[in-house]
Amino acid sequence: MISLDPAQWVRRPRRLSQPALRLFCLPYAGGDHTLFQRWPDLLPEAVRDHLEICPIQLPGRAHRIREYPLFTSMPMLINTLVPPTLAASPLAPWLDRPFAFFGASLGGLIAFELARALSTRHQLSPVALCVAACRAPHLPGPHPLEGMEHFSDEEVIEHVRALGGTPEYVLADARLLPVILPKLRADALLEATYAYVPDVALDCPITVCGGEQDVFVGLPELVAWQAHTYSTFRLQQFPGDHFFVRDAPARDRTLLLEQIVRACCKTCEQISADARPAPVQR
């Protein structure tokens, strides 16, 4: 059974009692909140004590490994997180502050749909939407887990091995397969069945980041995100492939976070202003 406990859905690797901004983060398909575990330490120093990193953890992985069913439908996932009554949302306790979204690959699509749902259903707009290694939602195209929902167990393992990044000891351990295979198939189906529904563009800035060697999402697919905002649009490419967010050295991850902070510039300018000591009265 799927828990609606907010603490299960939103992880807080470095808790702030009064953050000026919360950044909700969603990983690529098959990933979990640990992708963002060290991000608080990589934030620019000026905002480190004011911007809270809040990874969103889907069921069926990490500490939620025993929660079923897994989400295989984007509308079902979005309706769970953004129901008609906002107080019933697992995100509700964390929406009392300005917020932004970051999503990598499949996480970018989820972040986009969450931003749209909160805006249209509850008039809550993020201060920014940031995506990485994610083609614009209106464009069809291949994704890393293409067809995996139909693969045999052996084919899934070989496909994941070819993508790289998963330790060989994990793929070779038969005891771990019941843990990793269901979430990979569920995420593959979630992405394969995604159907973009045209709606008004977002009114927040969109920042898009891509890997220079990404064979799944090229520059045209990144540029196409510009059609989904009435506000400013920024594009930045980084060394690496589709999984550059995961594999990048700390320096490049710091640069990525600087781009995200820049996307939230108005809020972050206020953060910096609030952090400065008040002038001495003479």
Coordinates of C-alpha atoms in Angstrom, one line a residue:
M1 CA 0.0 0.0 0.0
I2 CA 1.2 3.5 -0.9
S3 CA 1.8 5.8 2.0
L4 CA 0.7 9.4 1.8
D5 CA 2.9 10.4 4.8
P6 CA 4.7 13.6 3.7
A7 CA 7.8 12.5 5.4
Q8 CA 8.0 9.4 3.2
W9 CA 7.6 11.4 0.0
V10 CA 9.9 14.3 0.7
R11 CA 13.5 13.7 2.0
R12 CA 15.5 16.5 3.6
P13 CA 19.2 15.7 3.6
R14 CA 20.0 19.0 5.3
R15 CA 17.0 20.3 7.2
L16 CA 16.4 24.0 7.5
S17 CA 13.9 25.4 10.0
Q18 CA 13.0 28.5 8.0
P19 CA 14.2 28.1 4.4
A20 CA 13.7 31.0 2.0
L21 CA 13.3 28.5 -0.9
R22 CA 12.7 24.8 -1.3
L23 CA 14.1 22.9 -4.3
F24 CA 12.1 19.7 -5.0
C25 CA 14.3 17.3 -6.9
L26 CA 13.3 14.2 -9.0
P27 CA 15.9 11.7 -10.3
Y28 CA 16.1 9.9 -13.6
A29 CA 14.2 6.6 -14.2
G30 CA 15.3 3.9 -11.7
G31 CA 16.9 6.5 -9.5
D32 CA 16.1 7.5 -5.9
H33 CA 16.7 10.4 -3.5
T34 CA 20.3 9.4 -2.9
L35 CA 21.2 11.1 -6.2
F36 CA 20.8 14.5 -4.3
Q37 CA 22.1 13.5 -0.9
R38 CA 25.3 15.6 -1.2
W39 CA 23.7 18.5 -3.0
P40 CA 23.3 20.7 0.1
D41 CA 27.1 20.7 0.5
L42 CA 27.6 21.8 -3.1
L43 CA 25.3 24.8 -3.0
P44 CA 26.9 28.3 -3.3
E45 CA 27.9 29.4 0.2
A46 CA 25.6 32.5 0.0
V47 CA 22.5 30.4 -0.2
R48 CA 23.5 27.2 1.6
D49 CA 21.7 28.1 4.8
H50 CA 18.6 29.4 3.0
L51 CA 17.8 27.0 0.2
E52 CA 16.6 23.6 1.2
I53 CA 17.2 20.6 -1.1
C54 CA 14.1 18.4 -1.0
P55 CA 14.3 15.2 -3.1
I56 CA 10.9 13.6 -3.9
Q57 CA 11.0 9.8 -3.2
L58 CA 8.6 7.6 -5.3
P59 CA 7.3 4.3 -3.9
G60 CA 9.2 1.1 -4.5
R61 CA 12.7 2.3 -3.9
A62 CA 15.1 3.1 -1.1
H63 CA 13.2 3.4 2.2
R64 CA 9.9 2.8 0.4
I65 CA 11.0 -0.5 -1.2
R66 CA 8.0 -2.4 0.2
E67 CA 5.3 0.1 -1.0
Y68 CA 3.2 -1.0 -3.9
P69 CA 1.8 -0.6 -6.5
L70 CA 4.4 1.3 -8.4
F71 CA 3.3 4.2 -10.5
T72 CA 3.1 3.4 -14.2
S73 CA 0.8 6.3 -15.3
M74 CA 1.8 9.9 -15.2
P75 CA -1.8 11.2 -14.5
M76 CA -2.1 8.8 -11.6
L77 CA 1.2 10.0 -10.1
I78 CA 0.4 13.7 -10.6
N79 CA -3.1 13.3 -9.2
T80 CA -1.7 11.6 -6.1
L81 CA 0.8 14.4 -5.5
V82 CA -1.6 17.3 -6.5
P83 CA -5.1 16.2 -5.6
P84 CA -8.1 18.6 -5.9
T85 CA -7.8 19.4 -2.2
L86 CA -4.3 20.7 -1.6
A87 CA -4.3 19.8 2.1
A88 CA -4.5 16.1 1.0
S89 CA -1.2 16.3 -1.0
P90 CA 1.9 14.7 0.5
L91 CA 3.7 17.9 -0.7
A92 CA 1.3 20.2 1.2
P93 CA 3.5 20.7 4.4
W94 CA 6.4 21.8 2.2
L95 CA 4.6 24.3 0.0
D96 CA 4.5 27.0 2.7
R97 CA 7.6 28.6 1.2
P98 CA 8.6 29.6 -2.3
F99 CA 9.6 26.5 -4.2
A100 CA 11.3 25.4 -7.4
F101 CA 11.6 22.1 -9.2
F102 CA 14.6 20.2 -10.6
G103 CA 14.2 17.0 -12.6
A104 CA 16.7 14.7 -14.4
S105 CA 15.5 12.8 -17.5
L106 CA 12.1 11.2 -16.5
G107 CA 12.3 13.4 -13.4
G108 CA 12.2 16.4 -15.7
L109 CA 8.8 15.3 -17.1
I110 CA 7.4 14.7 -13.7
A111 CA 8.7 18.1 -12.5
F112 CA 7.1 19.8 -15.5
E113 CA 3.7 18.1 -14.9
L114 CA 3.8 18.9 -11.1
A115 CA 4.5 22.5 -11.9
R116 CA 1.6 22.7 -14.3
A117 CA -0.8 20.9 -11.9
L118 CA 0.0 23.1 -9.0
S119 CA -0.3 26.2 -11.1
T120 CA -3.7 25.3 -12.8
R121 CA -5.3 23.5 -9.9
H122 CA -4.2 25.6 -6.9
Q123 CA -2.6 28.8 -8.4
L124 CA 0.7 27.9 -6.9
S125 CA 3.6 28.6 -9.3
P126 CA 7.2 27.6 -8.7
V127 CA 9.8 30.3 -8.9
A128 CA 11.6 28.2 -11.5
L129 CA 11.6 24.9 -13.3
C130 CA 15.0 23.3 -14.0
V131 CA 15.4 20.1 -16.0
A132 CA 18.4 18.1 -17.2
A133 CA 18.8 15.5 -19.9
C134 CA 15.1 15.8 -20.7
R135 CA 13.6 16.5 -24.1
A136 CA 10.8 19.0 -24.3
P137 CA 7.5 17.3 -23.3
H138 CA 5.7 17.8 -26.6
L139 CA 8.5 16.0 -28.5
P140 CA 8.4 12.2 -29.0
G141 CA 11.6 10.3 -29.0
P142 CA 13.7 7.5 -27.5
H143 CA 14.6 7.3 -23.9
P144 CA 17.2 5.2 -22.0
L145 CA 14.6 2.6 -20.9
E146 CA 12.9 2.3 -24.2
G147 CA 11.0 -1.0 -24.5
M148 CA 12.2 -2.3 -21.1
E149 CA 8.7 -2.9 -19.9
H150 CA 8.6 -5.8 -22.4
F151 CA 12.1 -7.1 -21.8
S152 CA 12.9 -10.4 -20.0
D153 CA 14.9 -10.2 -16.8
E154 CA 18.1 -11.0 -18.6
E155 CA 17.4 -8.4 -21.3
V156 CA 16.8 -5.7 -18.6
I157 CA 20.1 -6.6 -16.9
E158 CA 22.1 -6.4 -20.2
H159 CA 20.4 -3.1 -21.2
V160 CA 21.2 -1.5 -17.8
R161 CA 24.7 -2.9 -18.0
A162 CA 25.2 -1.3 -21.4
L163 CA 23.9 2.1 -20.2
G164 CA 26.6 2.1 -17.5
G165 CA 26.6 3.5 -14.0
T166 CA 25.1 0.5 -12.1
P167 CA 27.8 -1.4 -10.2
E168 CA 28.4 -4.9 -11.6
Y169 CA 28.0 -6.5 -8.2
V170 CA 24.4 -5.2 -8.1
L171 CA 23.6 -6.6 -11.5
A172 CA 25.3 -9.9 -10.7
D173 CA 23.5 -10.4 -7.4
A174 CA 20.3 -12.5 -7.9
R175 CA 19.0 -11.4 -4.5
L176 CA 18.9 -7.7 -5.6
L177 CA 17.0 -8.3 -8.9
P178 CA 13.6 -8.4 -7.2
V179 CA 14.5 -4.9 -5.9
I180 CA 15.7 -3.2 -9.0
L181 CA 13.7 -4.9 -11.8
P182 CA 10.2 -3.8 -10.8
K183 CA 11.1 -0.1 -10.4
L184 CA 13.0 -0.1 -13.8
R185 CA 10.0 -1.6 -15.6
A186 CA 7.5 0.7 -13.8
D187 CA 9.6 3.8 -14.8
A188 CA 10.0 2.5 -18.3
L189 CA 6.2 2.2 -18.6
L190 CA 5.7 5.6 -16.9
E191 CA 7.8 7.2 -19.6
A192 CA 6.5 5.1 -22.5
T193 CA 2.9 5.9 -21.8
Y194 CA 3.4 9.6 -21.2
A195 CA 1.2 11.7 -23.4
Y196 CA 1.7 15.5 -23.5
V197 CA -1.6 17.5 -23.3
P198 CA -1.3 21.1 -24.6
D199 CA -2.0 23.8 -22.1
V200 CA -0.9 27.3 -21.3
A201 CA 2.8 27.8 -20.9
L202 CA 4.3 28.2 -17.4
D203 CA 4.9 31.7 -16.1
C204 CA 8.1 30.8 -14.3
P205 CA 11.7 30.8 -15.8
I206 CA 12.8 27.5 -17.3
T207 CA 16.5 26.4 -17.2
V208 CA 17.5 23.4 -19.2
C209 CA 20.8 21.6 -18.9
G210 CA 22.2 18.9 -21.2
G211 CA 25.1 16.5 -21.6
E212 CA 27.3 17.3 -24.6
Q213 CA 27.6 13.6 -25.4
D214 CA 23.9 12.7 -24.7
V215 CA 22.7 10.3 -27.5
F216 CA 19.1 10.4 -26.2
V217 CA 18.5 14.2 -25.9
G218 CA 20.2 16.5 -28.3
L219 CA 20.4 20.3 -28.5
P220 CA 17.2 20.8 -30.6
E221 CA 15.2 18.8 -28.0
L222 CA 16.6 21.0 -25.2
V223 CA 16.0 24.3 -27.0
A224 CA 12.4 23.2 -27.6
W225 CA 11.6 23.7 -23.9
Q226 CA 11.5 27.4 -24.7
A227 CA 7.9 27.0 -25.9
H228 CA 6.8 26.1 -22.4
T229 CA 7.4 29.4 -20.6
Y230 CA 6.3 32.9 -20.9
S231 CA 9.2 33.9 -18.7
T232 CA 13.0 33.7 -19.3
F233 CA 14.7 30.6 -20.8
R234 CA 18.3 29.5 -20.2
L235 CA 20.2 26.6 -21.7
Q236 CA 23.6 25.2 -20.4
Q237 CA 25.5 22.2 -21.7
F238 CA 27.9 20.2 -19.6
P239 CA 30.5 17.5 -20.3
G240 CA 29.1 14.1 -20.2
D241 CA 26.3 11.8 -21.5
H242 CA 22.7 11.3 -20.6
F243 CA 23.7 10.6 -16.9
F244 CA 26.0 13.6 -16.5
V245 CA 24.0 14.7 -13.4
R246 CA 24.9 11.4 -11.7
D247 CA 28.5 11.0 -13.1
A248 CA 29.8 14.6 -13.1
P249 CA 32.7 15.5 -10.8
A250 CA 31.9 17.7 -7.9
R251 CA 33.1 20.8 -9.7
D252 CA 30.5 20.3 -12.5
R253 CA 27.7 19.5 -10.1
T254 CA 28.5 22.7 -8.3
L255 CA 28.3 24.6 -11.7
L256 CA 24.9 22.8 -12.3
L257 CA 23.6 24.0 -8.9
E258 CA 24.8 27.5 -9.7
Q259 CA 22.7 27.4 -12.8
I260 CA 19.7 26.3 -10.8
V261 CA 20.3 29.0 -8.2
R262 CA 20.6 31.6 -11.0
A263 CA 17.2 30.4 -12.3
C264 CA 15.7 31.3 -9.0
C265 CA 17.6 34.6 -9.1
K266 CA 14.9 36.9 -7.7
T267 CA 14.3 34.7 -4.7
C268 CA 18.0 34.1 -4.3
E269 CA 18.8 37.8 -4.4
Q270 CA 16.3 38.2 -1.6
I271 CA 18.0 35.3 0.2
S272 CA 21.4 37.0 -0.1
A273 CA 19.8 40.3 1.1
D274 CA 18.2 38.6 4.1
A275 CA 21.6 37.0 5.0
R276 CA 23.4 40.3 5.0
P277 CA 23.7 42.0 8.4
A278 CA 21.5 45.0 8.9
P279 CA 23.3 48.4 8.6
V280 CA 24.4 49.9 11.9
Q281 CA 22.2 52.8 12.9
R282 CA 24.3 55.9 13.7

